[in-house]
mmCIF file of C-alpha atoms and ligand atoms in Angstrom:
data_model
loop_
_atom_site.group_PDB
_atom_site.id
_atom_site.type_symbol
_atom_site.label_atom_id
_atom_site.label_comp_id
_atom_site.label_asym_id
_atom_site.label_seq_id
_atom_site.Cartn_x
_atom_site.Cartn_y
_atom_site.Cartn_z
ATOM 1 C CA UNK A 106 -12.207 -52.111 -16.836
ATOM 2 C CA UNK A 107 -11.800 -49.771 -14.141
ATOM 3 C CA UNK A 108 -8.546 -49.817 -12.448
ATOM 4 C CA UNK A 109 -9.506 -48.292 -8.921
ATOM 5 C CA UNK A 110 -8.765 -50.368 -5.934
ATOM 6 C CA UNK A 111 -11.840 -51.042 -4.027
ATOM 7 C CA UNK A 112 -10.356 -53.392 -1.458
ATOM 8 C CA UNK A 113 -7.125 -53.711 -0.579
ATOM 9 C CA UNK A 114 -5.742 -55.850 1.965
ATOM 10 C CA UNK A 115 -2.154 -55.028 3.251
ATOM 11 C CA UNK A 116 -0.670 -57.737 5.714
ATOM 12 C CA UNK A 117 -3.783 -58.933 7.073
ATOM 13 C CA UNK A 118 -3.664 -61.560 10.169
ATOM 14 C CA UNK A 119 -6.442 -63.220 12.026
ATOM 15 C CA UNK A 120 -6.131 -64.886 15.259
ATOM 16 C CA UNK A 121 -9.729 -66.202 16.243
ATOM 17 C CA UNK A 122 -9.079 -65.949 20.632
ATOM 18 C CA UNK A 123 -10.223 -67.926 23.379
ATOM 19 C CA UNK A 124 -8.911 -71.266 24.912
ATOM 20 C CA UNK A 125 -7.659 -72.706 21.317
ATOM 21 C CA UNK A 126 -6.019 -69.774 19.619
ATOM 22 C CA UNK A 127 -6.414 -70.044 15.651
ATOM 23 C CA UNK A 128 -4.097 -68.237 13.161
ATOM 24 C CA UNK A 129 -6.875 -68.629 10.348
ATOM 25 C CA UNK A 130 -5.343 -65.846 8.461
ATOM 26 C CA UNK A 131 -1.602 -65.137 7.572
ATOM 27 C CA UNK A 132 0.017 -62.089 6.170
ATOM 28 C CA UNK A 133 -3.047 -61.831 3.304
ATOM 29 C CA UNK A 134 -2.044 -59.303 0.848
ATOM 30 C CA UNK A 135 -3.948 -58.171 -2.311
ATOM 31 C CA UNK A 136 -6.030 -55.418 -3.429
ATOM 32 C CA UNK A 137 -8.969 -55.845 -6.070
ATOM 33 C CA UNK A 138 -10.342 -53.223 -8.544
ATOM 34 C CA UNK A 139 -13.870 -52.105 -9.288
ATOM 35 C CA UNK A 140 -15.806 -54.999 -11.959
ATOM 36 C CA UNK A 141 -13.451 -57.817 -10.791
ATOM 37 C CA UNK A 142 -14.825 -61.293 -10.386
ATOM 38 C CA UNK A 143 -12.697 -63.475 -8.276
ATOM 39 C CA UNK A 144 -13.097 -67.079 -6.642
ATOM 40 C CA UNK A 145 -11.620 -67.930 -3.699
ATOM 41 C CA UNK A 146 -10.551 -71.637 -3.334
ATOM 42 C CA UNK A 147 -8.589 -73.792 -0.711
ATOM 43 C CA UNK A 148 -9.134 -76.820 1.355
ATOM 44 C CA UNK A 149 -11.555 -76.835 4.253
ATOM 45 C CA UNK A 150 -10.467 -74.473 7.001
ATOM 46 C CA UNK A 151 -7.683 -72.685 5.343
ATOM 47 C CA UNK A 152 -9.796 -69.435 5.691
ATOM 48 C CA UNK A 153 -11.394 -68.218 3.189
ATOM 49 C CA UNK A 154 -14.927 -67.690 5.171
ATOM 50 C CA UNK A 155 -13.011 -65.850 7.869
ATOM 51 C CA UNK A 156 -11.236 -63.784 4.659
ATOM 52 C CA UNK A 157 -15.463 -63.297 3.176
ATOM 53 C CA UNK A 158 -16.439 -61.826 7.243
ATOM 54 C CA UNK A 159 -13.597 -59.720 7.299
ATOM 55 C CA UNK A 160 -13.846 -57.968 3.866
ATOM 56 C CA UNK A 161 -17.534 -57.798 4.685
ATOM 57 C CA UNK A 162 -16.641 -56.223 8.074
ATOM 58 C CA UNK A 163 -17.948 -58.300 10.234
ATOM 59 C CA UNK A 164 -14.779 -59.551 11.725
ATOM 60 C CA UNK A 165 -12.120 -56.964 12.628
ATOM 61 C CA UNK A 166 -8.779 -58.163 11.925
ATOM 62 C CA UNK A 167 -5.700 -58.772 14.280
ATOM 63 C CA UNK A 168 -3.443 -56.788 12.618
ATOM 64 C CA UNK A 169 -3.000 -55.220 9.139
ATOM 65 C CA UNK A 170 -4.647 -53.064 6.725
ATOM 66 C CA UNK A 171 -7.778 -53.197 5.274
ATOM 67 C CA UNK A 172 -8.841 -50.130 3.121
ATOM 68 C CA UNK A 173 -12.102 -49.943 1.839
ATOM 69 C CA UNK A 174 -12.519 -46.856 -1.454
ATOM 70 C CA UNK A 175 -9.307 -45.645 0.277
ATOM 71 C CA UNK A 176 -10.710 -45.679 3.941
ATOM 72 C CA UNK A 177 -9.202 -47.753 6.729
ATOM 73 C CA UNK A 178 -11.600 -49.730 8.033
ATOM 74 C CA UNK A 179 -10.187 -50.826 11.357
ATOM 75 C CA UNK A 180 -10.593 -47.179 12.413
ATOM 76 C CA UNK A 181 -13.989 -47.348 11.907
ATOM 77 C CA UNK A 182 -16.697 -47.322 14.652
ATOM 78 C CA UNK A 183 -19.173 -50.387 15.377
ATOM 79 C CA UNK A 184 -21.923 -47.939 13.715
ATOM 80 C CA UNK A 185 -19.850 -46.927 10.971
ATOM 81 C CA UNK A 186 -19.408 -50.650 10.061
ATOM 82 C CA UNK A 187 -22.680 -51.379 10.022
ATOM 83 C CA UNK A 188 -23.732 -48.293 7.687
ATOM 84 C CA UNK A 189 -20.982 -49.794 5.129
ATOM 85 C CA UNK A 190 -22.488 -53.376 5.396
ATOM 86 C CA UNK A 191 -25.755 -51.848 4.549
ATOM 87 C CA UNK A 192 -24.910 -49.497 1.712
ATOM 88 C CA UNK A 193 -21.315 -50.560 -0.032
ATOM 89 C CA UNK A 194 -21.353 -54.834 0.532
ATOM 90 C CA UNK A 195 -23.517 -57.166 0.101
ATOM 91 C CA UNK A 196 -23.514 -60.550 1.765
ATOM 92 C CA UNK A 197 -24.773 -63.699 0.274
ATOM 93 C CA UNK A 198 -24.052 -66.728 3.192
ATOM 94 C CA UNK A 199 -23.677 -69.927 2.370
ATOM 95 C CA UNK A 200 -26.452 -71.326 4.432
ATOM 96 C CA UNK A 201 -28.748 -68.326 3.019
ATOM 97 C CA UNK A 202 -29.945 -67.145 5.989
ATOM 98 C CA UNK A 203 -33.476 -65.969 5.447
ATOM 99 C CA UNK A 204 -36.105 -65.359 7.969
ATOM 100 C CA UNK A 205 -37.646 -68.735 7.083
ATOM 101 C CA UNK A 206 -41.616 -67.394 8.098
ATOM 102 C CA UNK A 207 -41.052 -63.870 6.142
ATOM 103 C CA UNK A 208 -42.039 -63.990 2.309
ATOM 104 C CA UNK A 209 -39.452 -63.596 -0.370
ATOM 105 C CA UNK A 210 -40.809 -60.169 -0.854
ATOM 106 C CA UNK A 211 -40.032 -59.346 2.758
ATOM 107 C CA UNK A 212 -36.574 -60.922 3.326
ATOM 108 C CA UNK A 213 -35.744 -58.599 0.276
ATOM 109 C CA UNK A 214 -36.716 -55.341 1.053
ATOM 110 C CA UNK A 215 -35.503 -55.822 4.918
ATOM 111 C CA UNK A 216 -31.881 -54.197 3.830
ATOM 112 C CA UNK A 217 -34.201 -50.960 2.376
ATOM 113 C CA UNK A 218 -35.398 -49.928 5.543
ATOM 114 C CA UNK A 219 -32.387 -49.285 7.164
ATOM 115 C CA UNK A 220 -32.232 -46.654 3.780
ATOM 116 C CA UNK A 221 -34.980 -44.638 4.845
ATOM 117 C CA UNK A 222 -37.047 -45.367 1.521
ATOM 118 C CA UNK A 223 -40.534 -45.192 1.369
ATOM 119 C CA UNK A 224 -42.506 -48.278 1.522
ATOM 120 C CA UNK A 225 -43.627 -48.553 -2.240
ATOM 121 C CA UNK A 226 -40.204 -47.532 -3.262
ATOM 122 C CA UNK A 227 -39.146 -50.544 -1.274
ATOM 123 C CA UNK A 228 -41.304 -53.034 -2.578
ATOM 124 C CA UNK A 229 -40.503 -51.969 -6.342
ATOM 125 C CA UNK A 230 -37.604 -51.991 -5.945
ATOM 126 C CA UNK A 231 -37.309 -55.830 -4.227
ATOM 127 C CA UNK A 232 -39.803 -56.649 -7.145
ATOM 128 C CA UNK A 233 -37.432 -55.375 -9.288
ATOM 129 C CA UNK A 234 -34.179 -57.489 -8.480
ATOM 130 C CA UNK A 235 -36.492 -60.562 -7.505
ATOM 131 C CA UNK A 236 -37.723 -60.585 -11.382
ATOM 132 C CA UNK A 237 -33.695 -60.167 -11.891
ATOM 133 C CA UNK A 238 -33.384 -63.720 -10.300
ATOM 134 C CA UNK A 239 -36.132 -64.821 -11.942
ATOM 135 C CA UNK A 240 -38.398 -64.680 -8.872
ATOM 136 C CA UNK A 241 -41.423 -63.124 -10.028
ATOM 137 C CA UNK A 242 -43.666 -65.783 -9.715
ATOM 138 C CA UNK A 243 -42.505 -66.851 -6.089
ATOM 139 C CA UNK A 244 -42.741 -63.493 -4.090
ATOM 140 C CA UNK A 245 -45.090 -63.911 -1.887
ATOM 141 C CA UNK A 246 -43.917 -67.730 -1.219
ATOM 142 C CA UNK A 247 -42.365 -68.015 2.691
ATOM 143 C CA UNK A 248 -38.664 -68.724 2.221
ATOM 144 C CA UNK A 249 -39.095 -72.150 4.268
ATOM 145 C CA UNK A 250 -41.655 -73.072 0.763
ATOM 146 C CA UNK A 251 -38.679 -73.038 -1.616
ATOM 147 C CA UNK A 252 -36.268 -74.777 -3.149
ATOM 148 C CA UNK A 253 -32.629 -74.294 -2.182
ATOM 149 C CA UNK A 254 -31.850 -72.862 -5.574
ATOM 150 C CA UNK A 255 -34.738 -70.329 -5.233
ATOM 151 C CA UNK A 256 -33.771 -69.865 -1.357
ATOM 152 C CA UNK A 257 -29.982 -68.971 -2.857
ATOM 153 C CA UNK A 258 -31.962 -66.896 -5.767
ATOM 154 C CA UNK A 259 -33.563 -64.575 -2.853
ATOM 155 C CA UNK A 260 -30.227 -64.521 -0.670
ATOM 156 C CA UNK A 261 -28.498 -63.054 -4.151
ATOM 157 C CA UNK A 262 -31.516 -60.158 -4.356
ATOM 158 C CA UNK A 263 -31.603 -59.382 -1.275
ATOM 159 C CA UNK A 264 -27.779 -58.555 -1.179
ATOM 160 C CA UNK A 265 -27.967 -56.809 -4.618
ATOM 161 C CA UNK A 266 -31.233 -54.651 -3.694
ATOM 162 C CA UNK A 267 -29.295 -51.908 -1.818
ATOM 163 C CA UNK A 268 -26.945 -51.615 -5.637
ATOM 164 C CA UNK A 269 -23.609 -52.409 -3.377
ATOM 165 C CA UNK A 270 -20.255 -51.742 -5.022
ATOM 166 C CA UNK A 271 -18.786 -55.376 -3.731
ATOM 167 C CA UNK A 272 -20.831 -58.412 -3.692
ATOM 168 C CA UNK A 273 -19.534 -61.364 -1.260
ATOM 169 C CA UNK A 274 -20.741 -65.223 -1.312
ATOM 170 C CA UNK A 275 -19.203 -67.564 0.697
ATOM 171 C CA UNK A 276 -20.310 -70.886 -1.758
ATOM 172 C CA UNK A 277 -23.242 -69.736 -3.513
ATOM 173 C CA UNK A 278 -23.693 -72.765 -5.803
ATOM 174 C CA UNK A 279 -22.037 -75.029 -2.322
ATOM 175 C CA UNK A 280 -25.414 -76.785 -2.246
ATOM 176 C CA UNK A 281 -26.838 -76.781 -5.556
ATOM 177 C CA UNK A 282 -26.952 -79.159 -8.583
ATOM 178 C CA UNK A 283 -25.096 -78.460 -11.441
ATOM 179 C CA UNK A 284 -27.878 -76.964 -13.585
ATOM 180 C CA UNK A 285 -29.070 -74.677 -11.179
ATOM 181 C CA UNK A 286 -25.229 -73.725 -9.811
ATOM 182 C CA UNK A 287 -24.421 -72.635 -13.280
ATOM 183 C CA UNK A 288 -27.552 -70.769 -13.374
ATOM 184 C CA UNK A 289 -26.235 -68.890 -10.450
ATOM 185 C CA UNK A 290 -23.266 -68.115 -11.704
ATOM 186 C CA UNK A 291 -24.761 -66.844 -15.022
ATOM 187 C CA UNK A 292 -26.445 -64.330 -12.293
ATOM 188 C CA UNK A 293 -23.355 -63.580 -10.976
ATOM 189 C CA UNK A 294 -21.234 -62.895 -14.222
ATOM 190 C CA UNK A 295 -24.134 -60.812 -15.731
ATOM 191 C CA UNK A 296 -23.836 -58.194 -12.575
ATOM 192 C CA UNK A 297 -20.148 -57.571 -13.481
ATOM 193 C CA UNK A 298 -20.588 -57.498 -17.025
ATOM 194 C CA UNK A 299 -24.046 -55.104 -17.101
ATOM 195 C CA UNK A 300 -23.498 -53.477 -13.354
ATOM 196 C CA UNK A 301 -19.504 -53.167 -12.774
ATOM 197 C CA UNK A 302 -20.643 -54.763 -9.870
ATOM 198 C CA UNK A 303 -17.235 -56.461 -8.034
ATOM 199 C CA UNK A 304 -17.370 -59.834 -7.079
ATOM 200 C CA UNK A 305 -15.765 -62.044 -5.060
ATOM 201 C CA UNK A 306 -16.773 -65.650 -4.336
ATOM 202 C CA UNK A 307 -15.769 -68.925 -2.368
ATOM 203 C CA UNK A 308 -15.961 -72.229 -4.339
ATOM 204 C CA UNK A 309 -14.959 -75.734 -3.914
ATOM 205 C CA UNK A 310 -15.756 -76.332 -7.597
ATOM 206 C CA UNK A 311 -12.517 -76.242 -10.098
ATOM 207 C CA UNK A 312 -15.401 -75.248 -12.891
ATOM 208 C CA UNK A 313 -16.942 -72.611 -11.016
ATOM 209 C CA UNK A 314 -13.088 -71.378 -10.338
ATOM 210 C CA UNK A 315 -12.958 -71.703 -13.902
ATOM 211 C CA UNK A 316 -15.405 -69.295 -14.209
ATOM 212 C CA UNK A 317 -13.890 -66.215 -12.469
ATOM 213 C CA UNK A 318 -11.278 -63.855 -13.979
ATOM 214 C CA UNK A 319 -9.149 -64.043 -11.310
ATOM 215 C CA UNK A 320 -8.270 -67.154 -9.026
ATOM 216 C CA UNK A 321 -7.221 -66.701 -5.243
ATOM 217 C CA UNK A 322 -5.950 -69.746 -3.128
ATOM 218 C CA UNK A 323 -5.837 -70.247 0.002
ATOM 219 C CA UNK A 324 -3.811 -72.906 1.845
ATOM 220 C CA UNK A 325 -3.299 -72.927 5.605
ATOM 221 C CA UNK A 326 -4.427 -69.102 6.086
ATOM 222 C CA UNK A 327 -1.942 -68.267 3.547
ATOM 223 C CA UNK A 328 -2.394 -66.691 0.156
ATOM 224 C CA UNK A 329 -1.309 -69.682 -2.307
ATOM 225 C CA UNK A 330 -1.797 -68.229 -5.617
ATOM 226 C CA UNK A 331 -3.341 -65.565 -7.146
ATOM 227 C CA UNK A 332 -3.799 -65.489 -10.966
ATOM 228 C CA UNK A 333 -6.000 -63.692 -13.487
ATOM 229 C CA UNK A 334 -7.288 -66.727 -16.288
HETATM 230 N N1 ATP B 112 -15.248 -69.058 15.890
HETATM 231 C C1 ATP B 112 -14.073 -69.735 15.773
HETATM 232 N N2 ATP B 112 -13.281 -69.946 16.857
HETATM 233 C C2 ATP B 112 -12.097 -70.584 16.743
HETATM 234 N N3 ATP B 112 -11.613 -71.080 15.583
HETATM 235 C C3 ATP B 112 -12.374 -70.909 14.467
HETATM 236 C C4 ATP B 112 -13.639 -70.230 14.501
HETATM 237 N N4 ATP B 112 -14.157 -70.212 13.253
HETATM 238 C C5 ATP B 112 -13.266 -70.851 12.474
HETATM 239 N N5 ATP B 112 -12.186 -71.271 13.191
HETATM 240 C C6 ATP B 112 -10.992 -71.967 12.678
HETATM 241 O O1 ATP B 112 -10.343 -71.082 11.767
HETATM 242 C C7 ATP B 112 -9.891 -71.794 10.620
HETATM 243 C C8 ATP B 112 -10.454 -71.165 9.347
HETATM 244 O O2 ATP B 112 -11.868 -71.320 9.340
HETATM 245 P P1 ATP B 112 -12.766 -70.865 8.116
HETATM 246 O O3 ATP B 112 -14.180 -71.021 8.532
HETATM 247 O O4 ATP B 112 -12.332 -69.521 7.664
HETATM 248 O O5 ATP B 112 -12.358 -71.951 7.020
HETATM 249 P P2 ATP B 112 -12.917 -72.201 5.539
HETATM 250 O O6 ATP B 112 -11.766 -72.129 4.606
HETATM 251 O O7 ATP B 112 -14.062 -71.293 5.266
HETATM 252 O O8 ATP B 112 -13.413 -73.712 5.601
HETATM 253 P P3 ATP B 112 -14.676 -74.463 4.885
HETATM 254 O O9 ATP B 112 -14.270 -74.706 3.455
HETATM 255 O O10 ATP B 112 -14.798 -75.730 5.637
HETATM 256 O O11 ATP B 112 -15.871 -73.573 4.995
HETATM 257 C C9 ATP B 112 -10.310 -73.248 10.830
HETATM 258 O O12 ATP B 112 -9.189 -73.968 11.273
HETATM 259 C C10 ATP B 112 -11.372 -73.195 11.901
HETATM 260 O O13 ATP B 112 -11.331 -74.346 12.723
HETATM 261 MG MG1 MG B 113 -16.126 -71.606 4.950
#
Protein backbone atom coordinates (compact mmCIF):
# COMPACT_ATOMS: atom_id res chain seq x y z
CA UNK A 1 0.00 0.00 0.00
CA UNK A 2 0.74 3.44 -0.71
CA UNK A 3 1.85 5.47 2.13
CA UNK A 4 0.88 9.11 0.90
CA UNK A 5 -1.42 11.06 3.06
CA UNK A 6 -4.46 12.00 1.21
CA UNK A 7 -6.35 13.59 4.08
CA UNK A 8 -5.10 14.77 6.97
CA UNK A 9 -6.89 16.40 9.63
CA UNK A 10 -4.80 18.48 12.19
CA UNK A 11 -6.90 19.82 15.26
CA UNK A 12 -10.09 20.05 13.61
CA UNK A 13 -13.18 21.77 15.61
CA UNK A 14 -16.72 22.31 14.56
CA UNK A 15 -19.08 24.59 16.17
CA UNK A 16 -22.48 24.35 14.16
CA UNK A 17 -23.79 28.50 15.06
CA UNK A 18 -27.00 29.97 15.62
CA UNK A 19 -29.24 30.20 18.81
CA UNK A 20 -28.02 26.58 20.22
CA UNK A 21 -24.30 26.52 19.63
CA UNK A 22 -23.04 22.78 18.99
CA UNK A 23 -19.39 21.66 19.51
CA UNK A 24 -20.06 18.53 17.16
CA UNK A 25 -16.43 18.22 16.55
CA UNK A 26 -13.42 18.31 19.04
CA UNK A 27 -9.76 18.56 18.40
CA UNK A 28 -10.11 15.60 15.44
CA UNK A 29 -6.72 14.59 14.48
CA UNK A 30 -5.68 11.90 11.91
CA UNK A 31 -4.46 11.69 8.50
CA UNK A 32 -5.33 8.67 6.07
CA UNK A 33 -3.22 7.29 3.14
CA UNK A 34 -4.14 6.51 -0.44
CA UNK A 35 -6.15 2.62 -0.63
CA UNK A 36 -7.28 2.89 3.05
CA UNK A 37 -10.68 1.61 4.01
CA UNK A 38 -11.89 2.96 7.25
CA UNK A 39 -15.34 2.89 9.22
CA UNK A 40 -16.34 5.43 11.26
CA UNK A 41 -18.49 4.41 14.32
CA UNK A 42 -19.99 6.20 17.46
CA UNK A 43 -23.31 6.73 19.04
CA UNK A 44 -25.93 8.94 17.45
CA UNK A 45 -24.81 12.55 17.27
CA UNK A 46 -21.26 12.24 18.27
CA UNK A 47 -20.33 13.54 14.72
CA UNK A 48 -19.33 11.53 12.43
CA UNK A 49 -21.82 12.96 9.52
CA UNK A 50 -20.57 16.44 10.31
CA UNK A 51 -16.74 14.69 10.15
CA UNK A 52 -18.19 12.87 6.29
CA UNK A 53 -19.44 16.97 5.14
CA UNK A 54 -16.35 18.34 6.21
CA UNK A 55 -13.81 15.93 4.57
CA UNK A 56 -16.15 16.14 1.61
CA UNK A 57 -15.96 19.97 1.81
CA UNK A 58 -19.09 20.85 2.23
CA UNK A 59 -18.78 22.19 5.69
CA UNK A 60 -15.83 24.49 6.43
CA UNK A 61 -14.46 23.91 9.73
CA UNK A 62 -14.13 26.28 12.84
CA UNK A 63 -10.74 25.96 13.30
CA UNK A 64 -7.91 23.55 12.33
CA UNK A 65 -6.31 22.00 9.46
CA UNK A 66 -7.58 20.13 6.85
CA UNK A 67 -5.13 19.28 3.95
CA UNK A 68 -6.32 17.68 1.06
CA UNK A 69 -2.99 15.91 -1.47
CA UNK A 70 -1.04 18.48 0.62
CA UNK A 71 -3.41 21.53 -0.05
CA UNK A 72 -5.19 23.43 2.70
CA UNK A 73 -8.50 23.41 2.08
CA UNK A 74 -9.87 26.17 4.26
CA UNK A 75 -7.99 28.55 1.93
CA UNK A 76 -9.83 27.47 -0.76
CA UNK A 77 -12.52 29.51 -2.62
CA UNK A 78 -16.40 28.51 -2.74
CA UNK A 79 -15.55 27.57 -6.58
CA UNK A 80 -12.49 25.85 -5.83
CA UNK A 81 -14.47 23.59 -3.42
CA UNK A 82 -16.84 22.72 -5.63
CA UNK A 83 -14.28 21.72 -8.55
CA UNK A 84 -12.68 19.25 -5.77
CA UNK A 85 -16.17 17.78 -4.87
CA UNK A 86 -16.61 17.12 -8.48
CA UNK A 87 -13.27 15.67 -9.51
CA UNK A 88 -11.23 14.25 -6.21
CA UNK A 89 -14.49 13.00 -3.69
CA UNK A 90 -17.19 11.31 -4.12
CA UNK A 91 -20.27 11.42 -1.95
CA UNK A 92 -22.57 8.59 -1.31
CA UNK A 93 -25.52 10.09 1.38
CA UNK A 94 -27.21 8.11 3.45
CA UNK A 95 -30.65 8.94 2.28
CA UNK A 96 -29.26 8.52 -1.48
CA UNK A 97 -30.37 11.48 -2.78
CA UNK A 98 -31.33 10.90 -6.37
CA UNK A 99 -33.47 12.99 -8.53
CA UNK A 100 -36.35 10.56 -7.91
CA UNK A 101 -38.11 11.38 -11.76
CA UNK A 102 -34.48 11.16 -13.60
CA UNK A 103 -33.51 7.50 -14.78
CA UNK A 104 -30.62 5.68 -13.25
CA UNK A 105 -28.78 6.43 -16.40
CA UNK A 106 -29.29 10.13 -15.82
CA UNK A 107 -28.66 10.56 -12.05
CA UNK A 108 -25.26 8.90 -13.10
CA UNK A 109 -23.85 10.77 -15.69
CA UNK A 110 -25.13 14.25 -13.97
CA UNK A 111 -21.46 14.52 -12.13
CA UNK A 112 -19.90 14.16 -16.05
CA UNK A 113 -21.20 17.23 -17.24
CA UNK A 114 -19.71 19.44 -15.00
CA UNK A 115 -16.34 17.50 -16.81
CA UNK A 116 -16.94 18.84 -20.07
CA UNK A 117 -17.23 15.22 -21.70
CA UNK A 118 -19.04 14.59 -24.63
CA UNK A 119 -22.40 13.15 -24.40
CA UNK A 120 -21.64 9.47 -25.59
CA UNK A 121 -18.53 9.53 -23.55
CA UNK A 122 -20.89 10.25 -20.71
CA UNK A 123 -23.32 7.71 -21.15
CA UNK A 124 -20.52 4.90 -21.58
CA UNK A 125 -19.05 5.72 -19.19
CA UNK A 126 -22.30 5.74 -16.51
CA UNK A 127 -23.07 2.38 -18.39
CA UNK A 128 -19.91 1.36 -17.48
CA UNK A 129 -19.88 1.75 -13.54
CA UNK A 130 -23.77 0.99 -13.49
CA UNK A 131 -22.85 -2.70 -14.93
CA UNK A 132 -20.04 -2.33 -12.00
CA UNK A 133 -23.03 -2.31 -9.49
CA UNK A 134 -24.68 -4.68 -11.26
CA UNK A 135 -27.18 -2.23 -12.79
CA UNK A 136 -27.33 -3.12 -16.27
CA UNK A 137 -30.61 -4.29 -16.49
CA UNK A 138 -32.23 -1.28 -14.50
CA UNK A 139 -30.85 1.85 -16.40
CA UNK A 140 -33.42 3.27 -17.78
CA UNK A 141 -35.72 2.50 -14.54
CA UNK A 142 -36.68 6.15 -12.65
CA UNK A 143 -34.87 6.04 -9.32
CA UNK A 144 -38.39 6.41 -7.43
CA UNK A 145 -39.02 2.47 -9.37
CA UNK A 146 -36.29 0.83 -7.28
CA UNK A 147 -35.48 -0.87 -4.51
CA UNK A 148 -33.47 0.78 -1.75
CA UNK A 149 -30.58 -1.55 -2.37
CA UNK A 150 -30.60 -0.68 -6.12
CA UNK A 151 -31.36 3.15 -5.15
CA UNK A 152 -27.93 2.78 -2.80
CA UNK A 153 -26.37 0.70 -5.95
CA UNK A 154 -26.89 4.00 -8.24
CA UNK A 155 -25.87 6.53 -5.33
CA UNK A 156 -22.37 4.28 -5.21
CA UNK A 157 -21.98 4.79 -9.35
CA UNK A 158 -22.79 7.86 -9.50
CA UNK A 159 -20.06 8.90 -6.90
CA UNK A 160 -17.48 6.50 -8.48
CA UNK A 161 -18.23 7.68 -12.25
CA UNK A 162 -15.98 10.80 -12.06
CA UNK A 163 -12.82 7.87 -10.80
CA UNK A 164 -12.42 10.12 -7.38
CA UNK A 165 -9.34 9.46 -5.27
CA UNK A 166 -11.60 9.37 -1.82
CA UNK A 167 -14.92 7.83 -1.69
CA UNK A 168 -17.28 9.02 1.36
CA UNK A 169 -20.66 7.20 2.63
CA UNK A 170 -22.28 8.30 5.47
CA UNK A 171 -24.21 4.55 6.22
CA UNK A 172 -24.33 2.97 2.98
CA UNK A 173 -25.75 -0.40 4.11
CA UNK A 174 -27.87 2.07 7.18
CA UNK A 175 -31.07 0.88 5.49
CA UNK A 176 -30.48 -2.33 3.95
CA UNK A 177 -30.93 -6.03 4.88
CA UNK A 178 -28.17 -8.01 5.62
CA UNK A 179 -27.81 -9.78 2.25
CA UNK A 180 -27.90 -6.88 0.25
CA UNK A 181 -25.61 -4.64 2.95
CA UNK A 182 -22.91 -7.18 2.55
CA UNK A 183 -23.35 -7.00 -1.06
CA UNK A 184 -22.52 -3.40 -0.75
CA UNK A 185 -19.74 -3.73 1.04
CA UNK A 186 -18.30 -6.43 -1.30
CA UNK A 187 -18.65 -3.22 -3.79
CA UNK A 188 -16.92 -1.23 -1.59
CA UNK A 189 -13.85 -3.52 -0.67
CA UNK A 190 -13.40 -4.50 -4.39
CA UNK A 191 -12.73 -0.54 -5.30
CA UNK A 192 -9.80 -0.51 -2.81
CA UNK A 193 -8.50 -3.73 -3.63
CA UNK A 194 -8.76 -3.38 -7.81
CA UNK A 195 -8.89 0.74 -7.87
CA UNK A 196 -6.63 2.03 -4.77
CA UNK A 197 -9.63 3.81 -4.41
CA UNK A 198 -9.66 5.31 -0.46
CA UNK A 199 -12.51 4.77 1.51
CA UNK A 200 -14.00 5.94 4.33
CA UNK A 201 -17.42 4.95 5.71
CA UNK A 202 -19.98 5.54 8.66
CA UNK A 203 -21.57 2.39 10.19
CA UNK A 204 -23.64 1.50 13.09
CA UNK A 205 -22.96 -2.18 12.35
CA UNK A 206 -19.99 -3.86 14.61
CA UNK A 207 -19.76 -6.43 11.37
CA UNK A 208 -19.58 -3.92 8.82
CA UNK A 209 -16.80 -2.18 11.29
CA UNK A 210 -15.44 -5.50 11.15
CA UNK A 211 -15.02 -5.18 7.75
CA UNK A 212 -12.72 -2.12 7.38
CA UNK A 213 -8.93 -2.09 7.93
CA UNK A 214 -8.98 0.58 10.07
CA UNK A 215 -11.63 1.50 12.86
CA UNK A 216 -12.31 5.25 13.89
CA UNK A 217 -14.62 6.12 16.94
CA UNK A 218 -16.23 8.74 17.70
CA UNK A 219 -17.72 9.64 21.10
CA UNK A 220 -19.03 13.09 21.97
CA UNK A 221 -17.19 14.90 18.90
CA UNK A 222 -14.11 13.36 20.10
CA UNK A 223 -11.83 10.89 18.42
CA UNK A 224 -12.27 7.63 20.73
CA UNK A 225 -10.12 5.17 19.10
CA UNK A 226 -8.49 4.64 16.12
CA UNK A 227 -7.08 1.16 15.25
CA UNK A 228 -6.01 -0.72 12.13
CA UNK A 229 -7.69 -4.69 12.53
N1 LIG B 1 -27.50 21.97 11.34
C1 LIG B 1 -27.25 21.78 12.67
N2 LIG B 1 -27.40 22.79 13.56
C2 LIG B 1 -27.13 22.62 14.87
N3 LIG B 1 -26.71 21.46 15.41
C3 LIG B 1 -26.55 20.40 14.56
C4 LIG B 1 -26.81 20.50 13.15
N4 LIG B 1 -26.57 19.31 12.58
C5 LIG B 1 -26.18 18.49 13.57
N5 LIG B 1 -26.16 19.14 14.77
C6 LIG B 1 -25.75 18.59 16.07
O1 LIG B 1 -24.37 18.24 15.97
C7 LIG B 1 -24.13 16.99 16.61
C8 LIG B 1 -23.47 16.01 15.64
O2 LIG B 1 -24.38 15.71 14.59
P1 LIG B 1 -24.06 14.65 13.46
O3 LIG B 1 -25.15 14.73 12.46
O4 LIG B 1 -22.67 14.87 12.97
O5 LIG B 1 -24.12 13.29 14.29
P2 LIG B 1 -23.99 11.77 13.81
O6 LIG B 1 -22.89 11.14 14.58
O7 LIG B 1 -23.89 11.71 12.32
O8 LIG B 1 -25.36 11.12 14.29
P3 LIG B 1 -26.31 9.97 13.63
O9 LIG B 1 -25.65 8.65 13.93
O10 LIG B 1 -27.59 10.11 14.36
O11 LIG B 1 -26.42 10.24 12.16
C9 LIG B 1 -25.48 16.51 17.15
O12 LIG B 1 -25.53 16.80 18.52
C10 LIG B 1 -26.50 17.32 16.39
O13 LIG B 1 -27.63 17.60 17.19
MG1 LIG C 1 -25.16 10.96 10.81
Amino acid sequence: MNSRPIVALDAINFEYGGARKVAALTDITFSVSQGEFVSISGPSGSGKSTLMNILGCMLTPTSGSYQLNNEEVSRKNSREKADIRNTQIGFVFQNYNLLPRASALQNVCLPLTYGGFKRRTRKERAIEVLTKVGLEKRIHHHSNELSGGEQQRVAIARAIVTNPQILLADEPTGNLDRATGDNIMDMLENLVAQEQMTILFVTHDPDMVKRAKRSIKIRDSRIAGDEAQ
